[in-house]
Every structure is written in structure tokens, then in C-alpha cells.
mmCIF file of C-alpha atoms in Angstrom:
data_model
loop_
_atom_site.group_PDB
_atom_site.id
_atom_site.type_symbol
_atom_site.label_atom_id
_atom_site.label_comp_id
_atom_site.label_asym_id
_atom_site.label_seq_id
_atom_site.Cartn_x
_atom_site.Cartn_y
_atom_site.Cartn_z
ATOM 1 C CA UNK A 1 72.927 127.804 109.527
ATOM 2 C CA UNK A 2 74.065 127.673 105.912
ATOM 3 C CA UNK A 3 75.531 124.275 105.010
ATOM 4 C CA UNK A 4 75.485 123.565 101.300
ATOM 5 C CA UNK A 5 76.964 121.980 98.226
ATOM 6 C CA UNK A 6 76.163 124.241 95.302
ATOM 7 C CA UNK A 7 76.865 124.606 91.597
ATOM 8 C CA UNK A 8 76.526 128.384 91.934
ATOM 9 C CA UNK A 9 79.393 130.843 92.599
ATOM 10 C CA UNK A 10 80.223 131.141 96.296
ATOM 11 C CA UNK A 11 79.435 134.288 98.251
ATOM 12 C CA UNK A 12 81.603 134.534 101.379
ATOM 13 C CA UNK A 13 79.663 137.554 102.613
ATOM 14 C CA UNK A 14 76.523 135.414 102.747
ATOM 15 C CA UNK A 15 78.346 132.985 105.082
ATOM 16 C CA UNK A 16 79.702 135.842 107.230
ATOM 17 C CA UNK A 17 76.229 137.367 107.552
ATOM 18 C CA UNK A 18 74.917 133.958 108.584
ATOM 19 C CA UNK A 19 77.238 133.740 111.646
ATOM 20 C CA UNK A 20 77.270 137.417 112.633
ATOM 21 C CA UNK A 21 75.029 137.591 115.703
ATOM 22 C CA UNK A 22 74.792 140.019 118.609
ATOM 23 C CA UNK A 23 76.594 137.473 120.802
ATOM 24 C CA UNK A 24 79.537 136.954 118.453
ATOM 25 C CA UNK A 25 82.406 139.409 118.888
ATOM 26 C CA UNK A 26 84.703 137.565 116.475
ATOM 27 C CA UNK A 27 84.005 136.273 112.975
ATOM 28 C CA UNK A 28 86.691 134.346 111.087
ATOM 29 C CA UNK A 29 86.134 133.481 107.423
ATOM 30 C CA UNK A 30 88.174 131.216 105.150
ATOM 31 C CA UNK A 31 87.964 131.072 101.360
ATOM 32 C CA UNK A 32 89.657 128.278 99.407
ATOM 33 C CA UNK A 33 90.456 129.383 95.851
ATOM 34 C CA UNK A 34 91.610 127.496 92.742
ATOM 35 C CA UNK A 35 95.301 128.289 92.232
ATOM 36 C CA UNK A 36 97.423 128.280 89.095
ATOM 37 C CA UNK A 37 100.172 125.954 90.339
ATOM 38 C CA UNK A 38 99.852 122.586 92.013
ATOM 39 C CA UNK A 39 102.511 119.927 92.627
ATOM 40 C CA UNK A 40 102.198 116.710 90.630
ATOM 41 C CA UNK A 41 102.859 113.226 92.076
ATOM 42 C CA UNK A 42 106.612 113.747 91.530
ATOM 43 C CA UNK A 43 106.538 116.909 93.648
ATOM 44 C CA UNK A 44 107.149 119.153 90.640
ATOM 45 C CA UNK A 45 104.726 122.051 90.146
ATOM 46 C CA UNK A 46 102.286 121.753 87.249
ATOM 47 C CA UNK A 47 100.221 124.491 85.672
ATOM 48 C CA UNK A 48 96.508 124.004 86.353
ATOM 49 C CA UNK A 49 93.959 124.846 83.645
ATOM 50 C CA UNK A 50 90.765 124.088 85.515
ATOM 51 C CA UNK A 51 89.235 121.886 88.211
ATOM 52 C CA UNK A 52 86.059 119.852 88.047
ATOM 53 C CA UNK A 53 84.507 119.134 91.456
ATOM 54 C CA UNK A 54 82.074 116.281 92.097
ATOM 55 C CA UNK A 55 80.214 115.589 95.354
ATOM 56 C CA UNK A 56 78.051 112.906 96.919
ATOM 57 C CA UNK A 57 75.725 115.787 97.650
ATOM 58 C CA UNK A 58 73.325 114.506 100.315
ATOM 59 C CA UNK A 59 76.096 112.694 102.179
ATOM 60 C CA UNK A 60 78.480 115.652 101.880
ATOM 61 C CA UNK A 61 75.935 118.010 103.423
ATOM 62 C CA UNK A 62 75.305 115.459 106.172
ATOM 63 C CA UNK A 63 79.033 115.247 106.989
ATOM 64 C CA UNK A 64 79.268 119.048 106.929
ATOM 65 C CA UNK A 65 76.417 119.214 109.464
ATOM 66 C CA UNK A 66 78.406 116.687 111.573
ATOM 67 C CA UNK A 67 81.351 119.103 111.495
ATOM 68 C CA UNK A 68 79.069 121.897 112.693
ATOM 69 C CA UNK A 69 77.919 119.656 115.571
ATOM 70 C CA UNK A 70 81.546 118.806 116.456
ATOM 71 C CA UNK A 71 82.431 122.508 116.545
ATOM 72 C CA UNK A 72 79.455 123.151 118.812
ATOM 73 C CA UNK A 73 80.544 120.311 121.133
ATOM 74 C CA UNK A 74 84.192 121.387 121.258
ATOM 75 C CA UNK A 75 83.799 125.131 121.616
ATOM 76 C CA UNK A 76 80.214 125.696 122.744
ATOM 77 C CA UNK A 77 78.806 129.026 121.723
ATOM 78 C CA UNK A 78 79.771 129.197 118.072
ATOM 79 C CA UNK A 79 78.019 129.648 114.749
ATOM 80 C CA UNK A 80 79.299 127.894 111.637
ATOM 81 C CA UNK A 81 78.446 128.316 107.965
ATOM 82 C CA UNK A 82 80.051 126.290 105.215
ATOM 83 C CA UNK A 83 79.592 126.023 101.448
ATOM 84 C CA UNK A 84 81.431 124.023 98.779
ATOM 85 C CA UNK A 85 81.047 124.512 95.061
ATOM 86 C CA UNK A 86 80.837 121.705 92.500
ATOM 87 C CA UNK A 87 81.208 121.683 88.735
ATOM 88 C CA UNK A 88 83.763 123.381 86.505
ATOM 89 C CA UNK A 89 85.996 125.958 88.226
ATOM 90 C CA UNK A 90 88.642 128.230 86.723
ATOM 91 C CA UNK A 91 91.772 129.689 88.311
ATOM 92 C CA UNK A 92 90.758 132.207 90.972
ATOM 93 C CA UNK A 93 87.280 130.785 91.501
ATOM 94 C CA UNK A 94 86.352 130.187 95.151
ATOM 95 C CA UNK A 95 85.817 126.458 95.780
ATOM 96 C CA UNK A 96 85.014 126.411 99.487
ATOM 97 C CA UNK A 97 83.990 128.958 102.096
ATOM 98 C CA UNK A 98 83.809 128.655 105.884
ATOM 99 C CA UNK A 99 82.715 131.287 108.387
ATOM 100 C CA UNK A 100 82.713 130.914 112.159
ATOM 101 C CA UNK A 101 81.329 133.351 114.668
ATOM 102 C CA UNK A 102 82.162 133.144 118.386
ATOM 103 C CA UNK A 103 82.099 135.441 121.407
ATOM 104 C CA UNK A 104 85.900 135.905 121.128
ATOM 105 C CA UNK A 105 88.364 135.647 118.264
ATOM 106 C CA UNK A 106 90.517 132.810 119.669
ATOM 107 C CA UNK A 107 87.712 130.300 119.462
ATOM 108 C CA UNK A 108 86.651 131.596 116.055
ATOM 109 C CA UNK A 109 90.158 131.086 114.586
ATOM 110 C CA UNK A 110 90.520 127.611 116.100
ATOM 111 C CA UNK A 111 87.057 126.450 115.076
ATOM 112 C CA UNK A 112 87.446 127.766 111.521
ATOM 113 C CA UNK A 113 90.739 125.881 111.072
ATOM 114 C CA UNK A 114 89.201 122.733 112.545
ATOM 115 C CA UNK A 115 86.210 122.993 110.204
ATOM 116 C CA UNK A 116 88.208 123.358 106.975
ATOM 117 C CA UNK A 117 90.758 120.703 108.022
ATOM 118 C CA UNK A 118 87.961 118.245 108.845
ATOM 119 C CA UNK A 119 86.126 119.061 105.612
ATOM 120 C CA UNK A 120 89.247 118.266 103.590
ATOM 121 C CA UNK A 121 89.629 114.919 105.384
ATOM 122 C CA UNK A 122 86.052 113.659 105.519
ATOM 123 C CA UNK A 123 83.538 115.388 103.238
ATOM 124 C CA UNK A 124 82.839 113.238 100.143
ATOM 125 C CA UNK A 125 83.962 115.618 97.408
ATOM 126 C CA UNK A 126 86.452 114.920 94.625
ATOM 127 C CA UNK A 127 88.314 117.093 92.157
ATOM 128 C CA UNK A 128 89.705 116.402 88.742
ATOM 129 C CA UNK A 129 92.571 118.648 87.689
ATOM 130 C CA UNK A 130 93.460 119.547 84.116
ATOM 131 C CA UNK A 131 97.200 120.233 84.157
ATOM 132 C CA UNK A 132 100.264 120.643 82.017
ATOM 133 C CA UNK A 133 104.015 120.757 82.391
ATOM 134 C CA UNK A 134 106.427 121.808 79.654
ATOM 135 C CA UNK A 135 106.449 118.246 78.356
ATOM 136 C CA UNK A 136 103.068 116.734 79.188
ATOM 137 C CA UNK A 137 99.412 117.495 79.788
ATOM 138 C CA UNK A 138 96.598 115.466 81.305
ATOM 139 C CA UNK A 139 93.657 115.201 83.659
ATOM 140 C CA UNK A 140 93.969 113.576 87.071
ATOM 141 C CA UNK A 141 91.862 113.069 90.181
ATOM 142 C CA UNK A 142 93.693 114.876 92.971
ATOM 143 C CA UNK A 143 93.468 113.399 96.475
ATOM 144 C CA UNK A 144 93.907 115.381 99.693
ATOM 145 C CA UNK A 145 96.919 114.189 101.697
ATOM 146 C CA UNK A 146 94.728 114.522 104.785
ATOM 147 C CA UNK A 147 91.942 112.322 103.334
ATOM 148 C CA UNK A 148 90.426 109.798 105.729
ATOM 149 C CA UNK A 149 91.620 106.217 105.198
ATOM 150 C CA UNK A 150 89.545 103.033 105.534
ATOM 151 C CA UNK A 151 89.676 101.394 108.970
ATOM 152 C CA UNK B 1 66.430 88.623 94.842
ATOM 153 C CA UNK B 2 67.147 91.378 97.365
ATOM 154 C CA UNK B 3 69.031 94.357 96.063
ATOM 155 C CA UNK B 4 70.964 97.381 97.210
ATOM 156 C CA UNK B 5 71.694 100.637 95.407
ATOM 157 C CA UNK B 6 75.435 101.094 94.829
ATOM 158 C CA UNK B 7 76.790 104.621 94.344
ATOM 159 C CA UNK B 8 80.198 105.233 92.774
ATOM 160 C CA UNK B 9 82.085 108.496 92.475
ATOM 161 C CA UNK B 10 85.050 110.086 90.726
ATOM 162 C CA UNK B 11 87.578 107.483 89.491
ATOM 163 C CA UNK B 12 85.313 104.579 90.541
ATOM 164 C CA UNK B 13 82.396 106.034 88.572
ATOM 165 C CA UNK B 14 84.622 106.422 85.510
ATOM 166 C CA UNK B 15 85.952 102.864 85.824
ATOM 167 C CA UNK B 16 82.464 101.344 85.960
ATOM 168 C CA UNK B 17 80.984 103.755 83.429
ATOM 169 C CA UNK B 18 78.073 104.800 85.638
ATOM 170 C CA UNK B 19 77.525 106.278 89.065
ATOM 171 C CA UNK B 20 74.674 104.091 90.226
ATOM 172 C CA UNK B 21 74.000 100.347 90.041
ATOM 173 C CA UNK B 22 71.292 98.028 91.330
ATOM 174 C CA UNK B 23 73.262 95.182 92.834
ATOM 175 C CA UNK B 24 72.071 91.797 94.165
ATOM 176 C CA UNK B 25 72.429 91.339 97.915
ATOM 177 C CA UNK B 26 73.283 87.930 99.310
ATOM 178 C CA UNK B 27 72.128 86.794 102.781
ATOM 179 C CA UNK B 28 74.039 88.461 105.643
ATOM 180 C CA UNK B 29 76.318 90.204 103.202
ATOM 181 C CA UNK B 30 78.668 92.907 104.443
ATOM 182 C CA UNK B 31 79.794 96.041 102.629
ATOM 183 C CA UNK B 32 83.239 94.484 102.199
ATOM 184 C CA UNK B 33 81.787 91.374 100.573
ATOM 185 C CA UNK B 34 79.711 93.532 98.263
ATOM 186 C CA UNK B 35 82.843 95.479 97.291
ATOM 187 C CA UNK B 36 84.591 92.170 96.506
ATOM 188 C CA UNK B 37 81.715 91.153 94.226
ATOM 189 C CA UNK B 38 81.888 94.522 92.441
ATOM 190 C CA UNK B 39 85.632 94.118 91.890
ATOM 191 C CA UNK B 40 84.896 90.652 90.481
ATOM 192 C CA UNK B 41 82.573 92.190 87.911
ATOM 193 C CA UNK B 42 84.697 95.299 87.271
ATOM 194 C CA UNK B 43 88.370 94.289 87.675
ATOM 195 C CA UNK B 44 89.383 97.903 86.976
ATOM 196 C CA UNK B 45 88.242 98.693 90.520
ATOM 197 C CA UNK B 46 90.809 96.353 92.080
ATOM 198 C CA UNK B 47 93.586 98.945 92.305
ATOM 199 C CA UNK B 48 91.500 101.476 94.210
ATOM 200 C CA UNK B 49 89.395 99.088 96.307
ATOM 201 C CA UNK B 50 91.878 98.895 99.192
ATOM 202 C CA UNK B 51 91.751 102.634 99.804
ATOM 203 C CA UNK B 52 87.978 102.919 99.253
ATOM 204 C CA UNK B 53 85.915 104.525 101.997
ATOM 205 C CA UNK B 54 82.457 103.059 102.597
ATOM 206 C CA UNK B 55 79.151 104.784 103.300
ATOM 207 C CA UNK B 56 75.856 103.051 104.022
ATOM 208 C CA UNK B 57 72.754 105.233 103.744
ATOM 209 C CA UNK B 58 74.933 108.347 103.472
ATOM 210 C CA UNK B 59 76.823 107.650 106.720
ATOM 211 C CA UNK B 60 80.410 106.446 107.060
ATOM 212 C CA UNK B 61 80.495 102.703 107.675
ATOM 213 C CA UNK B 62 83.092 99.944 107.512
ATOM 214 C CA UNK B 63 83.632 96.825 105.444
ATOM 215 C CA UNK B 64 82.130 94.866 108.365
ATOM 216 C CA UNK B 65 78.818 96.748 108.201
ATOM 217 C CA UNK B 66 75.979 94.295 107.472
ATOM 218 C CA UNK B 67 73.724 95.376 104.613
ATOM 219 C CA UNK B 68 69.945 95.362 104.433
ATOM 220 C CA UNK B 69 67.822 95.158 101.271
ATOM 221 C CA UNK B 70 67.275 98.633 99.846
ATOM 222 C CA UNK B 71 70.382 100.151 101.474
ATOM 223 C CA UNK B 72 72.317 102.811 99.577
ATOM 224 C CA UNK B 73 75.952 101.664 99.625
ATOM 225 C CA UNK B 74 78.632 104.055 98.393
ATOM 226 C CA UNK B 75 82.280 103.311 97.673
ATOM 227 C CA UNK B 76 84.387 106.445 97.782
ATOM 228 C CA UNK B 77 87.908 107.088 96.575
ATOM 229 C CA UNK B 78 90.038 109.156 99.003
ATOM 230 C CA UNK B 79 88.457 112.614 99.066
ATOM 231 C CA UNK B 80 89.711 115.820 97.464
ATOM 232 C CA UNK B 81 87.427 118.637 98.575
ATOM 233 C CA UNK B 82 88.600 122.147 99.414
#
């Protein structure tokens, strides 16, 4: 089971190969990629120059393994592989990859969506965005709207 | 004096100027009390402290979690992975 935070370029095929077993008839893979446009706090789109990702590495990998355990508990016979990149990323660079293998495609789709949604809410990773509009430019930490909140 | 290791990330790390601190631990101190003492020393943390997530020894915890000497206590801004 590949679960990793890495400063190396992501290879989605490596994750797919990791979950492709003789028992799995469906493999669903998701790749999250740095995009050119992202809405600022005022809801207006800003042009993105680059992202810098930072992780609490040991804890992030631990939470990612928790997600794999949750997927196993919810859907049973599944295989999950997940990798997130850290460091400086340019437009078009893959930032996160998830692959799920299951006996049938329905479970694989559901589990893959659950895994990426849960990662975005709970895995301790942060990103700083370098952005500009016509009038302004800056660097800001960008928070996921689905981020977990303190109890 | 007992101590814990405090880990800070992203905006919190920038505010404090470093990502790791050795911090004195009072008797029966909770993570929330430790966060209050950090804010006292670094007032720049005050704005983000309310929304901070807490981890103790790389596991999610709460402000009520009691700390032990040598614990690794992390205060996390809302996350932004993916």
C-alpha cells in the first residue's frame, strides 16, 4: 500500500499499479493538478503563478493511513494508494494522486471520492499561493473550505 | 522544568519565525493552556488561535487533552492539501 508525502513528481501509474490486483475488477484514479485560476477571498478569480505545499509529514502519512483504514471498514475489499507532493509546484503539476481498486466499479468510485474529500478535510498539509489580479499581486495561504474545524 | 516539543506550520510557523520550539510544561497542563501561553509570548498568533487544530504525538487531539513531558504538540492552521 503506497501512502506517502513526497517532494518528487507524482506518478499516478505507480498508484494504479499498487491497487491493481487479480481480485479488483474496477480501478478508479484521481489526480489533483495545480490550475491557473483560483478565486480570491472576494470570490473573484486570480491568476496563480505557483503553489508551495508544506506538510507535517509523519502526521500527514498517519492520517492518510487512517483514511485507508476507514475505506477498508466502510467498503471491505478495497485497495487504496495515495500520494501528496510538497514543495514548489507550477501550473499543471500534479499535487495529489489517489487510486482505489475494488471488485466492482461502484465501490471504487465511492471510495476514491471519500478518500480525496477526507484528505482535503483532515490531512495536515498547507499551500501558499502566489497570485495576481490586474491590480494587485501577493502570496497567501489558501485554506480548504472543507477543512476540519476545532471541536 | 518539564518540557514539550511544539510544532508550528504554515502561517503559524511564519508568525513565530520557526517551526519547532522547546516549551516549558506546567503541572497538569492541557493543550489549550499551552496554546494560550504561546499566544501570550507571540501575540501574532492570537488571530489564528481560535481556528487552530491540535495534534499531540501526531494524532488529532483537543484543547482538553492533558500533556505529558516530552510530548510533541502541534498547532495547525486549517488545512489546504489537495
